[in-house]
Coordinates of C-alpha atoms and ligand atoms in Angstrom, one line a residue:
M1 CA -0.1 0.1 0.1
S2 CA 1.2 3.5 -0.9
I3 CA 1.9 5.9 1.8
L4 CA -1.0 8.2 0.4
K5 CA -3.4 5.4 0.5
L6 CA -2.4 4.5 4.3
M7 CA -2.8 7.8 5.4
A8 CA -6.4 8.1 3.6
T9 CA -7.3 4.8 5.1
T10 CA -6.3 5.8 8.4
A11 CA -8.0 9.4 8.4
V12 CA -11.3 7.4 7.2
A13 CA -10.8 4.9 10.2
L14 CA -9.9 7.8 12.9
G15 CA -13.1 10.0 11.5
L16 CA -15.4 6.8 12.1
S17 CA -14.1 5.9 15.4
W18 CA -14.6 9.4 16.4
Q19 CA -18.0 9.9 15.1
L20 CA -19.0 6.5 16.9
A21 CA -17.3 7.7 20.0
A22 CA -19.4 10.9 19.6
Q23 CA -22.7 9.1 19.0
S24 CA -22.3 6.6 21.8
T25 CA -21.8 9.6 24.5
P26 CA -25.1 10.2 26.3
T27 CA -26.6 14.0 26.1
P28 CA -25.7 15.5 29.6
P29 CA -28.7 16.0 31.7
A30 CA -29.4 19.9 32.1
P31 CA -28.5 21.4 35.7
V32 CA -30.7 22.1 38.3
L33 CA -30.1 25.6 38.8
P34 CA -30.2 28.1 36.2
G35 CA -26.8 29.8 35.8
V36 CA -23.5 29.0 37.2
Y37 CA -23.7 27.6 40.7
A38 CA -21.0 25.4 42.6
D39 CA -20.4 23.5 45.9
P40 CA -23.9 22.6 46.6
H41 CA -25.1 21.8 49.8
I42 CA -28.3 20.2 50.1
A43 CA -30.9 19.6 52.9
V44 CA -34.2 18.7 53.7
F45 CA -36.1 20.4 56.5
G46 CA -39.8 19.1 57.0
K47 CA -41.3 18.7 53.3
K48 CA -38.9 20.9 51.4
Y49 CA -35.3 20.2 49.8
Y50 CA -33.2 23.4 50.2
L51 CA -29.6 24.2 48.2
Y52 CA -27.2 26.8 49.3
P53 CA -24.5 26.9 46.5
T54 CA -21.3 29.4 45.6
T55 CA -22.1 31.7 42.8
D56 CA -19.6 31.3 40.0
G57 CA -18.6 33.4 36.9
S58 CA -15.5 35.1 37.9
E59 CA -12.0 34.2 37.8
G60 CA -10.7 33.4 41.2
W61 CA -14.3 32.7 42.6
L62 CA -15.0 36.6 43.8
S63 CA -18.8 36.3 44.6
D64 CA -19.6 38.4 47.8
H65 CA -23.1 36.5 48.5
F66 CA -25.1 33.4 49.2
T67 CA -28.3 32.2 47.9
C68 CA -31.0 29.7 48.8
W69 CA -32.9 27.7 46.6
S70 CA -36.1 25.7 47.5
S71 CA -37.7 22.7 46.3
K72 CA -40.4 20.0 46.7
D73 CA -39.3 17.4 44.3
L74 CA -35.7 18.0 43.8
K75 CA -36.6 19.0 40.2
K76 CA -38.0 22.4 39.8
W77 CA -36.2 24.9 42.3
K78 CA -37.2 28.4 43.4
L79 CA -34.8 31.1 44.2
E80 CA -35.5 32.4 47.9
G81 CA -33.2 35.1 47.1
T82 CA -29.9 36.5 48.8
I83 CA -29.6 35.3 52.4
L84 CA -26.1 36.5 53.2
D85 CA -24.4 39.6 51.4
L86 CA -20.7 39.6 52.9
K87 CA -20.4 43.2 51.9
K88 CA -23.6 44.2 54.2
D89 CA -23.5 41.6 56.8
L90 CA -20.3 40.8 57.4
T91 CA -17.5 43.4 59.1
W92 CA -14.3 40.9 58.7
A93 CA -14.6 40.0 54.9
S94 CA -16.3 41.1 51.5
N95 CA -15.7 38.7 49.0
R96 CA -14.8 34.7 48.2
A97 CA -18.1 33.8 49.3
W98 CA -17.5 29.9 49.2
A99 CA -18.8 26.4 49.8
P100 CA -21.5 26.9 52.5
A101 CA -23.2 24.2 54.7
I102 CA -26.3 24.4 57.0
A103 CA -27.4 22.5 59.9
F104 CA -30.4 22.7 62.4
K105 CA -30.3 22.3 66.0
N106 CA -32.7 23.9 68.8
G107 CA -34.9 25.3 66.5
K108 CA -32.4 27.3 64.7
Y109 CA -30.7 27.4 61.4
Y110 CA -26.8 27.7 61.4
F111 CA -25.3 28.6 58.2
Y112 CA -21.5 27.8 58.0
F113 CA -19.5 29.5 55.1
S114 CA -16.1 30.4 53.7
A115 CA -15.3 33.8 53.4
N116 CA -12.1 35.4 51.9
T117 CA -10.6 32.0 53.5
N118 CA -11.8 32.1 56.9
I119 CA -14.9 30.1 58.0
G120 CA -17.7 32.1 59.7
V121 CA -21.3 31.2 61.0
A122 CA -24.6 33.0 60.8
V123 CA -27.7 32.0 62.4
A124 CA -31.5 32.3 61.4
D125 CA -35.1 31.2 62.3
K126 CA -35.8 30.2 58.8
P127 CA -33.7 28.0 56.3
T128 CA -34.2 30.7 53.8
G129 CA -32.7 33.5 56.2
P130 CA -32.1 36.1 56.9
F131 CA -29.1 35.1 58.6
K132 CA -26.9 37.2 60.9
D133 CA -23.4 36.8 61.8
A134 CA -23.4 34.9 65.0
L135 CA -19.9 36.0 66.3
G136 CA -18.8 39.3 64.4
K137 CA -15.7 37.5 63.8
P138 CA -14.5 34.5 62.0
L139 CA -15.1 31.0 63.8
I140 CA -12.1 29.8 62.4
S141 CA -9.6 32.3 60.8
K142 CA -7.1 31.8 58.0
G143 CA -3.9 30.4 58.9
Q144 CA -5.1 28.9 62.4
Y145 CA -4.5 25.3 60.8
Q146 CA -2.3 23.8 58.3
A147 CA -4.9 24.2 55.7
Q148 CA -6.8 26.4 53.6
I149 CA -9.6 27.6 56.0
I150 CA -12.6 26.6 53.7
D151 CA -15.2 24.2 53.0
P152 CA -17.4 23.7 56.3
M153 CA -19.5 20.9 57.0
V154 CA -21.4 20.1 60.1
L155 CA -22.9 16.8 61.2
V156 CA -25.7 17.1 63.9
D157 CA -25.6 13.5 65.1
D158 CA -28.7 11.6 66.4
D159 CA -28.0 12.5 70.3
G160 CA -27.8 16.2 69.2
Q161 CA -24.0 16.5 69.1
A162 CA -22.6 18.3 66.3
Y163 CA -19.3 17.7 64.7
L164 CA -17.7 20.1 62.4
Y165 CA -15.4 19.3 59.3
F166 CA -13.8 21.7 57.4
G167 CA -10.2 22.3 55.3
Q168 CA -8.6 22.1 51.7
G169 CA -5.4 20.1 51.8
R170 CA -6.4 18.3 54.9
C171 CA -9.8 17.6 57.0
Y172 CA -10.0 19.2 60.2
I173 CA -12.8 17.4 62.5
V174 CA -13.8 18.7 65.8
K175 CA -17.1 18.6 68.0
L176 CA -19.0 21.6 68.3
N177 CA -20.1 23.1 72.0
P178 CA -24.0 23.2 72.3
D179 CA -24.2 26.6 71.1
M180 CA -23.1 25.5 67.6
V181 CA -20.7 28.6 67.4
S182 CA -17.7 27.6 69.3
F183 CA -15.4 24.5 70.0
D184 CA -12.3 23.8 72.0
P185 CA -9.3 24.2 69.9
A186 CA -7.6 21.3 72.1
D187 CA -10.2 18.9 70.7
V188 CA -9.4 19.4 66.9
I189 CA -8.3 16.3 64.8
S190 CA -7.2 16.3 61.4
Y191 CA -7.4 13.5 58.6
K192 CA -6.0 13.3 55.3
P193 CA -7.0 10.2 53.4
E194 CA -5.1 9.4 50.1
G195 CA -6.3 12.1 47.5
Y196 CA -8.0 14.5 49.9
N197 CA -8.3 17.7 48.7
E198 CA -11.5 19.5 49.8
G199 CA -15.4 19.5 50.1
S200 CA -15.9 17.1 52.9
F201 CA -19.1 16.0 53.4
V202 CA -20.5 13.6 56.4
F203 CA -23.6 11.6 56.7
K204 CA -24.8 8.5 58.8
R205 CA -26.7 5.7 57.5
N206 CA -27.4 2.2 59.5
G207 CA -25.1 3.5 62.1
K208 CA -22.1 4.1 59.9
Y209 CA -20.6 7.5 59.3
Y210 CA -19.4 8.4 55.7
L211 CA -17.0 10.9 55.2
M212 CA -16.7 12.1 51.6
W213 CA -14.3 14.8 49.8
S214 CA -13.2 15.8 46.3
E215 CA -10.0 14.7 44.8
Y216 CA -8.0 16.8 42.4
D217 CA -8.4 20.6 41.8
T218 CA -12.0 21.8 41.1
R219 CA -10.5 23.2 37.7
D220 CA -9.3 19.8 36.5
P221 CA -11.8 18.0 34.7
R222 CA -10.7 14.8 36.7
Y223 CA -12.2 16.4 39.7
S224 CA -14.2 13.7 41.7
V225 CA -15.6 12.5 44.8
A226 CA -14.4 9.6 47.1
Y227 CA -15.3 8.3 50.6
A228 CA -14.2 6.5 53.9
V229 CA -16.4 5.0 56.5
A230 CA -16.0 4.8 60.5
D231 CA -18.2 3.8 63.5
S232 CA -17.8 7.1 65.2
P233 CA -18.1 10.8 63.5
M234 CA -14.7 11.6 64.2
G235 CA -13.0 8.2 62.9
P236 CA -11.0 6.4 62.4
F237 CA -12.2 6.5 58.9
V238 CA -11.3 4.0 55.9
K239 CA -11.2 4.7 52.5
A240 CA -13.6 2.5 50.7
S241 CA -11.7 0.4 47.9
Q242 CA -14.2 1.2 45.3
N243 CA -13.4 4.9 44.7
P244 CA -14.3 7.4 43.3
I245 CA -17.7 7.1 43.3
L246 CA -18.5 10.5 41.4
K247 CA -16.4 11.7 38.4
G248 CA -17.0 13.0 35.0
A249 CA -17.7 10.9 32.0
G250 CA -18.2 11.9 28.0
L251 CA -18.9 15.7 28.0
V252 CA -19.4 16.1 32.0
K253 CA -15.9 17.0 33.3
G254 CA -14.7 18.0 37.0
A255 CA -17.9 16.5 38.8
G256 CA -17.4 16.9 42.2
H257 CA -17.9 19.1 45.5
H258 CA -20.8 17.5 46.6
S259 CA -23.4 17.0 49.3
V260 CA -25.9 14.3 49.9
V261 CA -29.6 14.2 51.1
K262 CA -32.2 11.5 52.1
A263 CA -35.5 11.5 51.1
P264 CA -37.7 11.6 54.1
K265 CA -38.9 8.5 55.4
K266 CA -37.2 6.3 52.6
D267 CA -33.8 4.8 52.0
E268 CA -33.6 7.0 48.9
W269 CA -30.5 9.2 48.6
Y270 CA -29.4 12.1 46.2
I271 CA -26.1 13.8 45.6
A272 CA -26.0 17.1 44.9
Y273 CA -22.6 18.3 42.7
H274 CA -21.2 20.6 40.6
R275 CA -19.6 19.6 37.1
F276 CA -18.3 22.4 34.3
K277 CA -20.8 24.3 32.6
I278 CA -21.9 22.5 29.4
P279 CA -21.0 24.0 27.1
D280 CA -17.8 26.0 27.3
G281 CA -17.5 25.5 31.2
N282 CA -14.5 25.3 33.2
G283 CA -13.3 25.9 37.0
Y284 CA -15.0 29.1 37.4
N285 CA -18.0 28.3 35.5
R286 CA -19.7 25.3 37.3
E287 CA -23.4 24.2 37.2
T288 CA -25.3 22.5 39.7
C289 CA -26.5 18.8 39.2
I290 CA -28.5 16.2 41.3
S291 CA -28.2 12.3 40.7
P292 CA -29.3 9.3 42.6
M293 CA -27.0 7.7 44.8
R294 CA -27.3 4.1 45.6
F295 CA -25.8 1.7 48.1
D296 CA -24.9 -2.2 47.9
K297 CA -26.1 -4.6 50.4
E298 CA -22.8 -4.0 52.7
G299 CA -23.4 -0.3 52.4
N300 CA -20.7 0.6 50.0
I301 CA -21.6 3.3 47.9
L302 CA -22.1 2.3 44.0
P303 CA -20.9 4.7 41.3
V304 CA -23.0 7.4 40.6
D305 CA -24.5 8.0 37.0
V306 CA -23.7 11.4 36.1
F307 CA -26.4 11.2 33.2
E308 CA -29.3 9.8 35.5
T309 CA -31.7 12.6 36.9
V310 CA -34.3 12.6 39.8
K311 CA -37.5 10.6 38.3
Ligands
LIG401 O1 -15.9 27.2 45.0 C1 -14.9 27.8 45.6 C2 -13.9 26.6 45.9 O2 -14.0 25.7 44.8 C3 -14.6 25.8 47.0 O3 -14.3 26.2 48.0 C4 -13.6 24.5 46.5 O4 -14.1 23.2 47.5 C5 -13.8 24.3 44.9 O5 -15.0 23.9 44.8

């Protein structure tokens, strides 16, 4: 075969295989929130679900406020408005409003958030706010621990004890005091499972505590979610052998920084996460999606299908 003929045959073969690959890649579902929102923290209070995301759309994630969204079915989401405006509501930080988390205790809603790489806490009587800065200063300040002070998560256990998880680069864990806005620094422990980067999230199922986190950088298409399990909220956690449980596929890139919710009165679980916006997204333009999350009989989390939506 002449060189020219070989080149032509190879080009046809490559073209065909590209076409086949394009045809076999499923179309990604639409995001659940309109626009660019990331780090979604999902929760259920009563019969309503709530989402608390980071607002994307600027290089360096310079957003200065947090919004809240509500839904009865996890599919249609209503914007409840701005629930915390750093410029108006804080005296100690004015931007980089990132990765919040919500917790409910003693009739109050506690909103933990990253602001200019400190962690703060605000309190409200309703999940939709308005939230008021509880301390007038950060709960944890930049430089206080050997991690970037971002990405808080609070688990309130069945006995009412609350646990705070936070940190990028390393996961710190501590019991919160009953007031939900303080802790004993002497009780802080840290944990860095292989691959851990940021975005920790914890939930309890059948007496086991699942600590989940995101691996790689959020601007990396390989961004993904892994988990470890323990018998106690402070560990020791053992990383599951089947990881990651959430990652991009086909046109879905950078799927991560997630949270998990259980449907009331059912063993039905959903994972909220962000991915690069489709089309033309990147680590600063991400969008929020929700997919079902399932377990096997042993309680291992099964890989999430990023093309599956809530039925
Ligand atoms: O959204 C800003 C930052 O990007 C978050 O704090 C990280 O977890 C990453 O998702």
